[in-house]
Short mmCIF file of C-alpha atoms in Angstrom, two decimals:
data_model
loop_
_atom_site.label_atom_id
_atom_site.label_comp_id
_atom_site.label_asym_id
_atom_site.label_seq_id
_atom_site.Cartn_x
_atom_site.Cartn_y
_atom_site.Cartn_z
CA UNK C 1432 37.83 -0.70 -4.41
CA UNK C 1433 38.72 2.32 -1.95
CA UNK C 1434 36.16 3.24 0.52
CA UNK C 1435 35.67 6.42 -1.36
CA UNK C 1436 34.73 5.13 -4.69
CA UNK C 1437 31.54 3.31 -2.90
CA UNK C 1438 30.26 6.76 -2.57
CA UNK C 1439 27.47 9.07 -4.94
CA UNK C 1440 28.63 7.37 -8.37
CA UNK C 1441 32.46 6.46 -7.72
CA UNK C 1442 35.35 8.05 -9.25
CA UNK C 1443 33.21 8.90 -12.48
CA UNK C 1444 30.83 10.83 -11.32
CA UNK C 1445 33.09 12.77 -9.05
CA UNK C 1446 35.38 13.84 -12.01
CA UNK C 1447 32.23 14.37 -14.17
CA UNK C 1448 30.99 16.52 -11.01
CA UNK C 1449 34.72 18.48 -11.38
CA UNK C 1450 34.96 18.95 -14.92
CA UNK C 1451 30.88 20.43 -14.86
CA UNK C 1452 32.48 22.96 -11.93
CA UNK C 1453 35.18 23.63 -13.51
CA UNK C 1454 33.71 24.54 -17.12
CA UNK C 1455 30.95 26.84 -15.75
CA UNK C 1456 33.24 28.64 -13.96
CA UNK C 1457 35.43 28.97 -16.82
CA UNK C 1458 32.56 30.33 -19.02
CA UNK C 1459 31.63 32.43 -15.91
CA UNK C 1460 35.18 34.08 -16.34
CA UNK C 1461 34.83 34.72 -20.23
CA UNK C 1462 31.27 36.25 -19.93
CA UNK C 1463 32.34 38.21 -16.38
CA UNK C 1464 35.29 39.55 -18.82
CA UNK C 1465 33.60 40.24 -22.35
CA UNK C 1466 30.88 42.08 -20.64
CA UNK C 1467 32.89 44.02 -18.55
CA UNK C 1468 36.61 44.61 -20.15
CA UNK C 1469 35.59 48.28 -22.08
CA UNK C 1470 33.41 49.77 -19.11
CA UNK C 1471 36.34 48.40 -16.95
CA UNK C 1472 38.68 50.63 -19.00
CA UNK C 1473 36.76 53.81 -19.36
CA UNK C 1474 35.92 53.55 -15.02
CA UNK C 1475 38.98 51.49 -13.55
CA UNK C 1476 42.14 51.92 -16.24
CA UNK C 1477 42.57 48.49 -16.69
CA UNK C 1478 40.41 46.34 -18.41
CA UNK C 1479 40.62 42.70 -16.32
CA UNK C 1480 39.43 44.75 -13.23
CA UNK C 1481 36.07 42.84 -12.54
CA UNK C 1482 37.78 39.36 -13.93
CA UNK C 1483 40.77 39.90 -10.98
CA UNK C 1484 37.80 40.52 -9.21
CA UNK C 1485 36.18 37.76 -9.86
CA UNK C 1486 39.75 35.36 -9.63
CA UNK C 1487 39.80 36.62 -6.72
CA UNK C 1488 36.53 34.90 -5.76
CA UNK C 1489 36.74 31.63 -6.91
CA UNK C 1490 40.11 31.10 -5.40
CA UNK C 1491 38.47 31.94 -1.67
CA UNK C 1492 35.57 29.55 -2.80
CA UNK C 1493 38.19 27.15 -3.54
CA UNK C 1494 39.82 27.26 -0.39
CA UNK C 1495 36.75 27.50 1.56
CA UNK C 1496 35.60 24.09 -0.55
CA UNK C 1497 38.89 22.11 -0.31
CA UNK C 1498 38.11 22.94 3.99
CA UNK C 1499 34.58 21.78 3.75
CA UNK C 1500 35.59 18.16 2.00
CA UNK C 1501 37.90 17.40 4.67
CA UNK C 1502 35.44 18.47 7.53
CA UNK C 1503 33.32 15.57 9.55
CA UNK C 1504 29.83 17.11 8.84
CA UNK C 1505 28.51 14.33 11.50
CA UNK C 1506 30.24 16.78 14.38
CA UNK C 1507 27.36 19.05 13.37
CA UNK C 1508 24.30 16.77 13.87
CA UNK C 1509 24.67 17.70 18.33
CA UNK C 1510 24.38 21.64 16.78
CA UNK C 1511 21.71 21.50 14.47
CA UNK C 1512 19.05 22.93 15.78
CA UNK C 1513 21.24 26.17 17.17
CA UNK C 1514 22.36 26.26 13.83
CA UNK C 1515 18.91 26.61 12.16
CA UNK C 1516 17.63 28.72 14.64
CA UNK C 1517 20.69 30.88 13.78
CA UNK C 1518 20.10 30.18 9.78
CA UNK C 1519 16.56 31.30 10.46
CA UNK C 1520 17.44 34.19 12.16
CA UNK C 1521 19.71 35.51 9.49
CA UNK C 1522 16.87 34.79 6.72
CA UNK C 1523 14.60 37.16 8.84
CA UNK C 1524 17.25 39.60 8.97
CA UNK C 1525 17.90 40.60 5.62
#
């Protein structure tokens, strides 16, 4: 057994965890789209405006969450109090 698959479930639950991801975002699409496509015509001219949009989105969130699994999160423990200071600030901000 890997080192990896000693972790939150094994292999299992981390393809369960995928295949969860990946069907809400798929149903996320199809609702984004249904409610959107004839309003997307009448304002924007085409109707997969908002579900571009949207593509557009999830492939940034991808990225940004294919960068996050490969990052040592431990680096972070000498920073984290400047980091919830700075999370605290930005709360109070908006």
């Amino acid at each position: 057994m890997s080192r990896r698959d000693d972790f939150a479930g094994g292999a299992p639950a981390r393809y369960l965890l995928l295949g969860a991801t990946l069907f809400l975002t798929l149903v996320g699409l199809v609702m984004i789209f249904s409610a959107s496509s004839i309003s997307d015509v009448v304002k924007q001219g085409a109707s997969t405006y908002h579900l571009v949009k949207q593509l557009i989105f999830i492939a940034i969130g991808l990225v940004a969450a294919v960068a996050a699994s490969r990052f040592d999160y431990r680096v972070l423990q000498r920073h984290s109090m400047a980091i919830w200071v700075g999370a605290l600030i930005a709360v109070a901000a908006t």
